[in-house]
Short mmCIF file of C-alpha atoms in Angstrom, two decimals:
data_model
loop_
_atom_site.label_atom_id
_atom_site.label_comp_id
_atom_site.label_asym_id
_atom_site.label_seq_id
_atom_site.Cartn_x
_atom_site.Cartn_y
_atom_site.Cartn_z
CA MET A 1 27.17 -123.18 44.88
CA THR A 2 29.92 -120.72 44.39
CA VAL A 3 31.49 -122.45 41.67
CA LYS A 4 28.25 -122.88 39.76
CA GLU A 5 27.38 -119.17 40.04
CA SER A 6 30.77 -118.30 38.69
CA ALA A 7 30.23 -120.45 35.77
CA LEU A 8 26.96 -118.89 35.04
CA ASN A 9 28.47 -115.53 35.17
CA GLU A 10 31.26 -116.17 32.91
CA SER A 11 28.74 -117.78 30.43
CA GLU A 12 26.54 -114.60 30.50
CA VAL A 13 29.59 -112.43 29.95
CA ALA A 14 30.57 -114.52 26.90
CA GLU A 15 27.15 -114.27 25.52
CA THR A 16 27.16 -110.57 25.97
CA ASP A 17 30.45 -110.15 24.29
CA SER A 18 29.35 -112.30 21.44
CA ALA A 19 26.27 -110.14 20.89
CA ASP A 20 28.30 -106.99 20.99
CA SER A 21 30.59 -108.45 18.37
CA LYS A 22 27.68 -109.37 16.13
CA ILE A 23 26.33 -105.84 16.47
CA ASP A 24 29.63 -104.32 15.42
CA ASP A 25 29.84 -106.66 12.55
CA VAL A 26 26.38 -105.59 11.39
CA ALA A 27 27.27 -101.94 11.80
CA GLU A 28 30.48 -102.34 9.68
CA THR A 29 28.54 -104.17 7.08
CA ASP A 30 25.90 -101.49 6.79
CA SER A 31 28.62 -98.83 6.71
CA ALA A 32 30.39 -100.63 3.92
CA GLU A 33 27.14 -101.06 1.94
CA SER A 34 26.35 -97.42 2.53
CA THR A 35 29.66 -96.46 1.19
CA ILE A 36 29.39 -98.67 -1.86
CA LYS A 37 26.01 -97.28 -2.51
CA ASP A 38 27.20 -93.73 -2.22
CA VAL A 39 30.03 -94.39 -4.62
CA GLY A 40 27.77 -96.15 -7.02
CA ASP A 41 25.13 -93.47 -6.94
CA SER A 42 27.62 -90.59 -7.47
CA ASP A 43 27.87 -89.07 -11.06
CA PRO A 44 31.40 -88.48 -12.22
CA THR A 45 30.40 -85.36 -14.16
CA GLU A 46 28.75 -83.81 -11.08
CA SER A 47 31.88 -84.66 -9.08
CA ALA A 48 34.05 -83.01 -11.61
CA ILE A 49 31.89 -79.99 -11.60
CA GLU A 50 31.83 -79.82 -7.87
CA ASN A 51 35.52 -80.22 -7.66
CA ALA A 52 35.91 -77.48 -10.31
CA SER A 53 33.53 -75.23 -8.30
CA ASP A 54 35.56 -75.94 -5.14
CA GLY A 55 38.78 -74.89 -6.81
CA ASP A 56 41.13 -71.99 -6.05
CA PRO A 57 39.29 -68.66 -5.67
CA SER A 58 42.05 -66.99 -7.68
CA GLU A 59 41.16 -69.09 -10.71
CA GLU A 60 37.64 -67.75 -10.56
CA ALA A 61 38.86 -64.14 -10.29
CA ALA A 62 41.16 -64.52 -13.17
CA PRO A 63 38.59 -64.31 -15.98
CA LYS A 64 36.95 -61.34 -14.26
CA THR A 65 40.01 -59.16 -14.59
CA PRO A 66 39.78 -58.78 -18.44
CA ARG A 67 36.16 -58.08 -18.11
CA GLY A 68 36.89 -55.37 -15.59
CA LYS A 69 39.45 -53.86 -18.06
CA LYS A 70 36.93 -54.02 -20.93
CA SER A 71 34.32 -52.45 -18.82
CA ALA A 72 36.64 -49.66 -17.70
CA ARG A 73 37.85 -49.14 -21.39
CA ARG A 74 34.19 -48.89 -22.54
CA LEU A 75 33.53 -46.43 -19.88
CA ARG A 76 36.57 -44.35 -21.00
CA LEU A 77 35.50 -44.62 -24.61
CA SER A 78 31.93 -43.57 -23.74
CA ILE A 79 33.27 -40.53 -21.80
CA SER A 80 35.95 -39.64 -24.46
CA LEU A 81 33.67 -39.85 -27.64
CA PRO A 82 31.21 -37.08 -26.43
CA SER A 83 34.21 -34.92 -25.35
CA LEU A 84 35.77 -35.34 -28.72
CA VAL A 85 32.50 -34.53 -30.47
CA ILE A 86 32.09 -31.39 -28.39
CA ALA A 87 35.72 -30.42 -29.01
CA ALA A 88 35.22 -30.90 -32.75
CA VAL A 89 32.07 -28.87 -32.70
CA ILE A 90 33.71 -25.92 -30.75
CA THR A 91 36.71 -26.06 -33.08
CA ALA A 92 34.51 -25.88 -36.11
CA LEU A 93 32.55 -23.06 -34.61
CA VAL A 94 35.68 -21.10 -33.76
CA ALA A 95 37.01 -21.68 -37.31
CA ALA A 96 33.67 -20.61 -38.80
CA VAL A 97 33.60 -17.46 -36.69
CA GLY A 98 37.07 -16.63 -37.66
CA VAL A 99 36.29 -17.08 -41.44
CA PHE A 100 33.23 -14.97 -41.13
CA ALA A 101 35.03 -12.37 -39.14
CA TRP A 102 37.86 -12.29 -41.83
CA LEU A 103 35.26 -12.03 -44.59
CA TYR A 104 33.36 -9.32 -42.72
CA VAL A 105 36.45 -7.39 -42.12
CA GLY A 106 37.57 -7.81 -45.74
CA ALA A 107 34.19 -6.80 -47.06
CA GLN A 108 34.04 -3.77 -44.64
CA HIS A 109 37.46 -2.59 -45.74
CA LYS A 110 36.31 -2.95 -49.33
CA LEU A 111 33.12 -1.03 -48.70
CA ASP A 112 35.09 1.63 -46.83
CA ALA A 113 37.48 2.02 -49.69
CA GLN A 114 34.59 2.27 -52.28
CA SER A 115 32.92 4.77 -50.04
CA ARG A 116 36.10 6.89 -49.81
CA GLN A 117 36.65 6.70 -53.55
CA SER A 118 32.97 7.70 -54.25
CA ASP A 119 33.22 10.60 -51.84
CA ASN A 120 36.54 11.79 -53.51
CA ASN A 121 34.95 11.50 -56.88
CA ALA A 122 32.06 13.55 -55.88
CA HIS A 123 34.19 16.15 -54.25
CA ALA A 124 36.45 16.44 -57.35
CA GLU A 125 33.46 16.62 -59.75
CA ARG A 126 31.98 19.40 -57.56
CA LEU A 127 35.10 21.45 -57.49
CA ALA A 128 35.53 21.01 -61.19
CA MET A 129 32.00 21.97 -62.05
CA ASP A 130 32.05 25.13 -59.92
CA TYR A 131 35.34 26.16 -61.59
CA ALA A 132 33.91 25.49 -65.04
CA VAL A 133 30.73 27.46 -64.55
CA HIS A 134 32.74 30.49 -63.19
CA ALA A 135 35.14 30.38 -66.01
CA ALA A 136 32.34 30.28 -68.55
CA GLU A 137 30.51 33.29 -67.09
CA ILE A 138 32.00 36.32 -68.57
CA ASN A 139 31.02 39.96 -68.52
CA PHE A 140 33.14 42.40 -70.57
CA GLY A 141 32.17 45.23 -68.31
CA ASP A 142 33.82 43.43 -65.25
CA LEU A 143 36.54 41.30 -66.45
CA ASN A 144 38.62 41.68 -63.31
CA ALA A 145 35.98 39.66 -61.32
CA TRP A 146 36.26 37.01 -64.08
CA LYS A 147 40.01 37.02 -63.88
CA VAL A 148 39.89 36.40 -60.09
CA LYS A 149 37.58 33.48 -60.50
CA LEU A 150 39.64 32.20 -63.40
CA VAL A 151 42.58 31.57 -61.05
CA ALA A 152 40.72 30.70 -57.89
CA GLY A 153 41.76 27.32 -56.24
CA THR A 154 44.57 26.71 -58.83
CA SER A 155 48.29 25.72 -58.21
CA PRO A 156 50.92 28.49 -58.27
CA ALA A 157 52.11 27.36 -61.71
CA LEU A 158 48.64 27.18 -63.15
CA LYS A 159 47.78 30.53 -61.68
CA GLU A 160 50.55 32.18 -63.51
CA LYS A 161 49.64 30.50 -66.82
CA LEU A 162 45.90 31.43 -66.49
CA THR A 163 46.71 34.99 -65.48
CA LYS A 164 48.55 35.48 -68.80
CA ALA A 165 45.71 33.70 -70.72
CA GLY A 166 43.09 36.06 -69.17
CA GLU A 167 45.05 39.10 -70.24
CA GLU A 168 45.30 37.77 -73.81
CA MET A 169 41.56 36.93 -73.89
CA GLU A 170 40.78 40.36 -72.65
CA GLN A 171 41.89 41.75 -75.91
CA ILE A 172 39.13 39.75 -77.62
CA LEU A 173 36.31 39.93 -75.17
CA VAL A 174 36.17 43.71 -74.82
CA PRO A 175 35.75 44.46 -78.49
CA LEU A 176 33.16 41.79 -78.91
CA GLN A 177 31.36 43.12 -75.81
CA TRP A 178 31.16 39.46 -74.57
CA SER A 179 28.50 38.61 -72.06
CA SER A 180 27.73 34.99 -71.13
CA THR A 181 25.93 32.95 -68.53
CA ALA A 182 26.59 29.37 -67.69
CA ARG A 183 24.48 26.48 -66.34
CA PRO A 184 26.08 23.24 -65.16
CA LEU A 185 25.19 19.99 -66.99
CA VAL A 186 27.25 17.19 -65.80
CA ALA A 187 30.78 16.50 -64.46
CA LYS A 188 32.42 13.04 -64.51
CA VAL A 189 35.76 11.76 -63.24
CA ARG A 190 37.69 10.44 -66.14
CA SER A 191 40.63 9.00 -64.32
CA ASP A 192 42.27 8.95 -60.78
CA THR A 193 46.09 8.50 -60.86
CA GLY A 194 47.70 8.64 -57.50
CA GLY A 195 45.08 11.11 -56.14
CA ALA A 196 45.16 13.27 -59.23
CA TYR A 197 41.63 13.42 -60.65
CA VAL A 198 40.87 14.35 -64.22
CA VAL A 199 37.32 15.59 -64.50
CA ASP A 200 35.37 16.26 -67.70
CA CYS A 201 32.82 19.05 -67.26
CA PHE A 202 29.96 19.96 -69.54
CA VAL A 203 28.41 23.47 -69.23
CA SER A 204 25.47 25.02 -71.03
CA VAL A 205 26.41 28.64 -72.20
CA LEU A 206 24.25 31.47 -73.51
CA THR A 207 26.33 34.14 -75.11
CA LYS A 208 25.56 37.55 -76.53
CA THR A 209 28.09 39.78 -78.46
CA VAL A 210 27.83 42.67 -80.77
CA GLN A 211 27.83 40.32 -83.60
CA ALA A 212 25.10 38.24 -82.09
CA PRO A 213 22.75 40.32 -80.05
CA SER A 214 20.38 37.39 -79.58
CA PRO A 215 21.68 34.84 -77.04
CA LEU A 216 23.42 31.90 -78.52
CA GLN A 217 23.28 28.57 -76.78
CA SER A 218 26.33 26.34 -76.73
CA THR A 219 27.87 23.66 -74.68
CA ALA A 220 31.31 24.20 -73.30
CA THR A 221 33.53 21.41 -72.29
CA TYR A 222 36.32 21.56 -69.73
CA SER A 223 39.04 19.04 -68.73
CA ILE A 224 40.15 19.95 -65.22
CA THR A 225 42.85 18.21 -63.16
CA ILE A 226 42.54 18.30 -59.42
CA ASP A 227 45.34 17.12 -57.07
CA SER A 228 43.85 15.76 -53.87
CA ASN A 229 47.50 15.33 -52.51
CA LYS A 230 47.81 19.16 -52.54
CA ASN A 231 44.71 20.19 -50.80
CA TRP A 232 42.54 19.57 -53.87
CA GLU A 233 44.31 22.25 -55.95
CA ILE A 234 43.49 22.55 -59.71
CA SER A 235 46.80 21.77 -61.45
CA ASP A 236 45.55 21.96 -65.05
CA VAL A 237 42.67 23.32 -67.05
CA GLY A 238 41.69 22.69 -70.71
CA GLY A 239 39.01 24.11 -72.87
CA ILE A 240 38.96 27.76 -71.80
CA GLY A 241 40.29 28.96 -75.09
CA ALA A 242 38.02 26.79 -77.01
CA VAL A 243 34.93 28.39 -75.36
CA VAL A 244 35.93 31.62 -76.89
CA GLU A 245 37.13 30.31 -80.21
CA GLN A 246 33.86 28.43 -81.01
CA LYS A 247 31.99 31.75 -81.02
#
């Protein structure tokens, strides 16, 4: 009995091992078929794409660097362009203000010069007209007052000249019993040379003498030079003699 049981046990063990071996063979066969199927079903293009996507991260970051630089450059350009426009506008405004200021100052200086010239002309014409009226008003009964007015406001050299002329004219005025009144008509600056104004004055004169008891109307013309550089002195007078001679 012992020998028979031992033989049976060995037979069962052998059958068990054989079954296990068959199971292993079947598993290996299934595994191989699964591998072949996977290989057959796989797409080379998809594999390449997956391999490319599974590549080195540095290769993916490489193309991003130029994009980053372009983006930064665009940002700098977008910031710089408005700044340049603003700077250009400010520069243009400053230039325009400078030009307008220069034009304004130039125009103001010109207006000031014209105003001074106009004032000087008016002053010279007023002085000349006052002198001409006083020189034309003569009263043979009070020639001393006329002589004083004749030299009033004149330069020393002209004063001496007019004093002598007044004494000579006295020899004519007294015998004629000269009496005249004057009314201003117009005075106009003829020239201005270095501050020396030559003024032409026109005076309406009514004259009576022993030869013409009825008043005679005439127009006397005086050419008077006034030097503004010497406190507006009268430096020359023409026409006084002609006033008497035309009568």
